[in-house]
């Protein structure tokens, strides 16, 4: 029918999806969802994504919200569920075909298999998160540490240490091993550090007892199935910990595990 409103006419100009809590710009009338509106106004250079007008103003379009909420919405996980836009988000929370990616390892699965995975493979981490008695005990035994840049810091070996550009501790002494991210020296600015300085990294990040170390890039990496993963995202390979990919810093940390293993106990 002529004049009929199609979905593509009211798609969010940024994410190209039906807008949730639609907003329209005062400058050109373009449509954005509430989340994309916030991202647009959050940037240092605030420009309308459509007409590039500076310092755009957006208003919630109540009429458009009511109209869009009546649109049919098909589940993006292809389970066959059809609903209205206003209800589809509730469905996504329990969709049987939605997949979840474990942040500590390579596992990926649906709601039930993911729940089974984290409560079996990562049960110790789950207990640590939700058991208040353990949290309180940890808070009492390992109070939050702060770094005073004017105060001299020494590692357990008695060497004076400083913070490098990776936010790790370095004493400039011999590390005891070489890898593809260091030259065998503890700093002075980046790379691997010696076990006593790694111990300081764990202390000041409150990571003792967490089965985690700090890799040469300064990222916290968790030990899972014998390997370290930091979760850092790469444009070429994706997230460190995704199936088939481990960043070079975590690769080195995994190979260096014998030097640091006593710090995880």
Short mmCIF file of C-alpha atoms in Angstrom, two decimals:
data_model
loop_
_atom_site.label_atom_id
_atom_site.label_comp_id
_atom_site.label_asym_id
_atom_site.label_seq_id
_atom_site.Cartn_x
_atom_site.Cartn_y
_atom_site.Cartn_z
CA UNK A 1 0.00 0.00 0.00
CA UNK A 2 1.33 3.42 -0.93
CA UNK A 3 2.59 5.36 2.06
CA UNK A 4 3.03 2.23 4.16
CA UNK A 5 5.83 2.49 6.71
CA UNK A 6 8.57 -0.10 6.25
CA UNK A 7 11.14 -1.19 8.81
CA UNK A 8 14.04 0.21 6.79
CA UNK A 9 12.45 3.68 6.98
CA UNK A 10 12.90 3.81 10.74
CA UNK A 11 16.07 1.80 11.30
CA UNK A 12 18.62 3.34 13.67
CA UNK A 13 21.07 5.18 11.43
CA UNK A 14 24.02 3.96 13.52
CA UNK A 15 23.44 0.25 14.27
CA UNK A 16 20.93 -0.37 11.46
CA UNK A 17 18.52 -2.19 13.74
CA UNK A 18 14.99 -1.38 14.86
CA UNK A 19 15.57 1.26 17.53
CA UNK A 20 14.79 0.49 21.16
CA UNK A 21 13.38 3.67 22.79
CA UNK A 22 13.70 5.60 19.54
CA UNK A 23 15.11 9.14 19.51
CA UNK A 24 15.04 11.65 16.66
CA UNK A 25 17.45 14.51 16.02
CA UNK A 26 16.24 18.09 15.97
CA UNK A 27 18.61 18.97 13.11
CA UNK A 28 17.53 16.50 10.41
CA UNK A 29 15.04 14.14 12.02
CA UNK A 30 17.21 11.03 11.75
CA UNK A 31 16.30 8.09 13.98
CA UNK A 32 18.60 6.54 16.58
CA UNK A 33 18.06 3.98 19.32
CA UNK A 34 18.62 5.13 22.88
CA UNK A 35 21.96 3.32 23.21
CA UNK A 36 23.40 4.81 20.00
CA UNK A 37 22.16 8.26 21.02
CA UNK A 38 24.17 7.98 24.23
CA UNK A 39 27.28 6.85 22.34
CA UNK A 40 26.94 9.76 19.90
CA UNK A 41 26.75 12.32 22.71
CA UNK A 42 29.56 10.67 24.65
CA UNK A 43 32.28 11.36 22.07
CA UNK A 44 34.64 14.33 22.24
CA UNK A 45 33.41 15.52 18.82
CA UNK A 46 29.65 15.47 18.99
CA UNK A 47 28.28 15.31 15.43
CA UNK A 48 24.93 14.16 14.07
CA UNK A 49 25.64 10.80 12.38
CA UNK A 50 23.41 11.78 9.47
CA UNK A 51 23.90 15.48 8.63
CA UNK A 52 27.14 16.00 10.67
CA UNK A 53 25.62 18.97 12.50
CA UNK A 54 27.69 19.93 15.54
CA UNK A 55 26.32 19.45 19.07
CA UNK A 56 23.11 17.71 17.94
CA UNK A 57 20.10 17.43 20.20
CA UNK A 58 17.97 14.29 20.37
CA UNK A 59 14.49 13.82 21.79
CA UNK A 60 12.67 10.62 22.68
CA UNK A 61 9.95 10.04 20.08
CA UNK A 62 7.05 8.54 22.04
CA UNK A 63 4.85 8.06 18.96
CA UNK A 64 7.61 6.21 17.11
CA UNK A 65 8.35 4.06 20.17
CA UNK A 66 4.72 2.94 20.35
CA UNK A 67 4.67 2.24 16.62
CA UNK A 68 7.92 0.23 16.64
CA UNK A 69 6.88 -1.80 19.68
CA UNK A 70 4.03 -3.23 17.59
CA UNK A 71 6.35 -4.40 14.81
CA UNK A 72 6.83 -8.18 14.55
CA UNK A 73 10.30 -9.31 15.63
CA UNK A 74 11.93 -12.62 14.69
CA UNK A 75 14.51 -14.13 17.06
CA UNK A 76 18.02 -13.37 15.77
CA UNK A 77 19.24 -16.74 17.09
CA UNK A 78 16.93 -18.48 14.60
CA UNK A 79 14.92 -20.49 17.09
CA UNK A 80 11.69 -19.66 15.25
CA UNK A 81 10.24 -17.42 17.96
CA UNK A 82 8.22 -14.43 16.68
CA UNK A 83 7.09 -11.60 18.95
CA UNK A 84 6.75 -7.84 19.10
CA UNK A 85 9.81 -5.61 19.38
CA UNK A 86 8.80 -4.65 22.91
CA UNK A 87 8.98 -8.29 24.06
CA UNK A 88 11.88 -9.74 22.09
CA UNK A 89 14.56 -8.73 24.62
CA UNK A 90 12.86 -10.81 27.31
CA UNK A 91 12.94 -13.78 24.97
CA UNK A 92 16.68 -13.34 24.30
CA UNK A 93 17.42 -13.87 27.99
CA UNK A 94 16.28 -17.51 27.80
CA UNK A 95 16.39 -18.35 24.11
CA UNK A 96 17.37 -22.05 23.81
CA UNK A 97 19.61 -21.32 20.82
CA UNK A 98 21.47 -18.35 22.28
CA UNK A 99 25.15 -19.16 22.80
CA UNK A 100 27.43 -17.96 25.60
CA UNK A 101 31.22 -17.56 25.44
CA UNK A 102 33.25 -18.35 28.55
CA UNK A 103 35.60 -15.47 29.38
CA UNK A 104 38.14 -17.78 31.04
CA UNK A 105 38.52 -20.44 28.33
CA UNK A 106 37.42 -21.47 24.84
CA UNK A 107 34.05 -23.01 25.75
CA UNK A 108 30.94 -21.86 23.91
CA UNK A 109 27.44 -23.26 24.31
CA UNK A 110 23.75 -22.67 25.02
CA UNK A 111 22.28 -21.55 28.33
CA UNK A 112 22.16 -24.96 30.04
CA UNK A 113 25.49 -26.30 28.74
CA UNK A 114 27.18 -23.01 29.63
CA UNK A 115 25.77 -23.19 33.17
CA UNK A 116 26.99 -26.79 33.50
CA UNK A 117 30.42 -25.73 32.23
CA UNK A 118 31.04 -22.88 34.68
CA UNK A 119 29.69 -24.84 37.66
CA UNK A 120 31.97 -27.80 36.93
CA UNK A 121 35.13 -26.54 35.21
CA UNK A 122 35.20 -23.15 36.97
CA UNK A 123 33.43 -24.07 40.19
CA UNK A 124 36.25 -22.69 42.37
CA UNK A 125 36.04 -19.27 40.70
CA UNK A 126 32.23 -19.28 40.99
CA UNK A 127 32.40 -20.12 44.70
CA UNK A 128 34.99 -17.37 45.22
CA UNK A 129 32.67 -14.82 43.59
CA UNK A 130 29.45 -15.72 45.40
CA UNK A 131 30.59 -16.99 48.81
CA UNK A 132 30.46 -13.97 51.13
CA UNK A 133 32.53 -15.70 53.80
CA UNK A 134 35.38 -16.19 51.33
CA UNK A 135 35.10 -12.60 50.16
CA UNK A 136 35.23 -11.31 53.71
CA UNK A 137 38.15 -13.60 54.54
CA UNK A 138 40.00 -12.45 51.45
CA UNK A 139 39.33 -8.81 52.28
CA UNK A 140 40.74 -9.32 55.80
CA UNK A 141 43.83 -11.26 54.74
CA UNK A 142 44.70 -9.28 51.61
CA UNK A 143 43.61 -5.65 52.05
CA UNK A 144 43.56 -3.49 48.96
CA UNK A 145 47.01 -2.18 48.18
CA UNK A 146 47.84 1.25 46.82
CA UNK A 147 51.06 2.44 45.24
CA UNK A 148 52.77 5.57 46.49
CA UNK A 149 55.10 6.71 43.66
CA UNK A 150 57.29 8.52 46.20
CA UNK A 151 57.77 5.49 48.42
CA UNK A 152 60.54 2.97 47.81
CA UNK A 153 59.15 -0.48 47.00
CA UNK A 154 61.18 -3.66 47.48
CA UNK A 155 60.38 -7.18 46.36
CA UNK A 156 60.72 -10.27 48.57
CA UNK A 157 64.36 -10.61 47.51
CA UNK A 158 65.09 -7.10 48.83
CA UNK A 159 65.63 -5.49 45.40
CA UNK A 160 64.36 -1.95 44.84
CA UNK A 161 61.59 -2.00 42.22
CA UNK A 162 59.83 0.55 40.07
CA UNK A 163 56.74 0.60 37.83
CA UNK A 164 57.45 0.17 34.10
CA UNK A 165 55.37 1.38 31.19
CA UNK A 166 53.37 -1.87 31.34
CA UNK A 167 52.33 -1.07 34.96
CA UNK A 168 54.35 -4.10 36.11
CA UNK A 169 57.11 -4.09 38.74
CA UNK A 170 60.74 -4.34 37.59
CA UNK A 171 64.01 -4.54 39.49
CA UNK A 172 66.37 -4.65 36.43
CA UNK A 173 67.96 -7.88 37.69
CA UNK A 174 68.23 -11.16 35.77
CA UNK A 175 64.86 -12.84 35.22
CA UNK A 176 66.28 -16.34 34.99
CA UNK A 177 64.87 -17.17 31.55
CA UNK A 178 64.32 -15.67 28.09
CA UNK A 179 61.27 -15.76 25.84
CA UNK A 180 59.85 -13.97 22.80
CA UNK A 181 58.68 -11.01 24.89
CA UNK A 182 61.80 -10.29 26.95
CA UNK A 183 65.62 -10.28 26.84
CA UNK A 184 66.18 -12.09 30.12
CA UNK A 185 66.26 -8.91 32.21
CA UNK A 186 63.58 -7.79 34.65
CA UNK A 187 62.62 -4.59 32.87
CA UNK A 188 63.62 -1.88 33.27
CA UNK A 189 60.52 -0.70 31.37
CA UNK A 190 58.65 -3.64 29.87
CA UNK A 191 58.67 -7.36 29.15
CA UNK A 192 58.70 -10.24 31.63
CA UNK A 193 59.71 -9.71 35.23
CA UNK A 194 61.38 -11.96 37.79
CA UNK A 195 59.24 -14.07 40.17
CA UNK A 196 59.76 -11.70 43.17
CA UNK A 197 58.55 -8.75 41.04
CA UNK A 198 55.66 -10.82 39.63
CA UNK A 199 54.75 -11.44 43.27
CA UNK A 200 54.43 -7.67 43.71
CA UNK A 201 52.20 -7.52 40.61
CA UNK A 202 49.85 -10.02 42.23
CA UNK A 203 49.96 -8.29 45.61
CA UNK A 204 49.04 -4.84 44.33
CA UNK A 205 46.31 -6.23 42.07
CA UNK A 206 44.86 -8.44 44.84
CA UNK A 207 45.33 -11.53 42.68
CA UNK A 208 46.88 -13.89 45.20
CA UNK A 209 45.10 -17.24 45.16
CA UNK A 210 43.24 -16.39 41.95
CA UNK A 211 45.18 -18.72 39.58
CA UNK A 212 46.25 -15.63 37.64
CA UNK A 213 49.46 -13.86 36.64
CA UNK A 214 50.23 -10.59 34.85
CA UNK A 215 51.62 -11.06 31.35
CA UNK A 216 54.40 -8.99 29.75
CA UNK A 217 51.86 -6.54 28.32
CA UNK A 218 50.54 -5.81 31.81
CA UNK A 219 47.26 -7.70 31.31
CA UNK A 220 45.85 -10.02 33.97
CA UNK A 221 45.79 -13.57 32.56
CA UNK A 222 43.91 -16.49 34.13
CA UNK A 223 45.16 -20.08 34.09
CA UNK A 224 42.69 -22.43 32.43
CA UNK A 225 43.43 -26.03 31.46
CA UNK A 226 47.18 -25.42 31.66
CA UNK A 227 47.24 -22.21 29.60
CA UNK A 228 46.97 -18.51 30.35
CA UNK A 229 44.41 -16.26 28.64
CA UNK A 230 44.02 -12.50 29.14
CA UNK A 231 40.88 -11.89 27.04
CA UNK A 232 42.53 -9.04 25.11
CA UNK A 233 40.88 -8.43 21.73
CA UNK A 234 42.84 -8.47 18.46
CA UNK A 235 41.40 -7.08 15.23
CA UNK A 236 43.01 -9.93 13.30
CA UNK A 237 42.35 -12.91 15.55
CA UNK A 238 39.64 -11.94 18.03
CA UNK A 239 39.82 -12.45 21.79
CA UNK A 240 42.70 -14.17 23.55
CA UNK A 241 40.99 -17.31 24.83
CA UNK A 242 38.76 -17.78 21.82
CA UNK A 243 39.03 -21.19 20.15
CA UNK A 244 42.40 -21.49 18.42
CA UNK A 245 43.87 -18.15 19.54
CA UNK A 246 46.19 -17.15 22.37
CA UNK A 247 48.07 -13.83 22.24
CA UNK A 248 51.86 -13.95 22.15
CA UNK A 249 52.12 -12.53 25.67
CA UNK A 250 49.97 -15.31 27.10
CA UNK A 251 51.81 -17.85 24.95
CA UNK A 252 55.06 -16.75 26.57
CA UNK A 253 53.50 -16.69 30.04
CA UNK A 254 52.25 -20.24 29.57
CA UNK A 255 55.73 -21.44 28.55
CA UNK A 256 57.18 -19.61 31.58
CA UNK A 257 54.73 -21.23 34.02
CA UNK A 258 57.46 -23.35 35.73
CA UNK A 259 59.22 -20.13 36.83
CA UNK A 260 56.06 -18.66 38.37
CA UNK A 261 54.12 -21.77 39.42
CA UNK A 262 54.96 -21.36 43.11
CA UNK A 263 53.18 -17.98 43.09
CA UNK A 264 49.85 -19.66 42.25
CA UNK A 265 49.88 -21.92 45.30
#
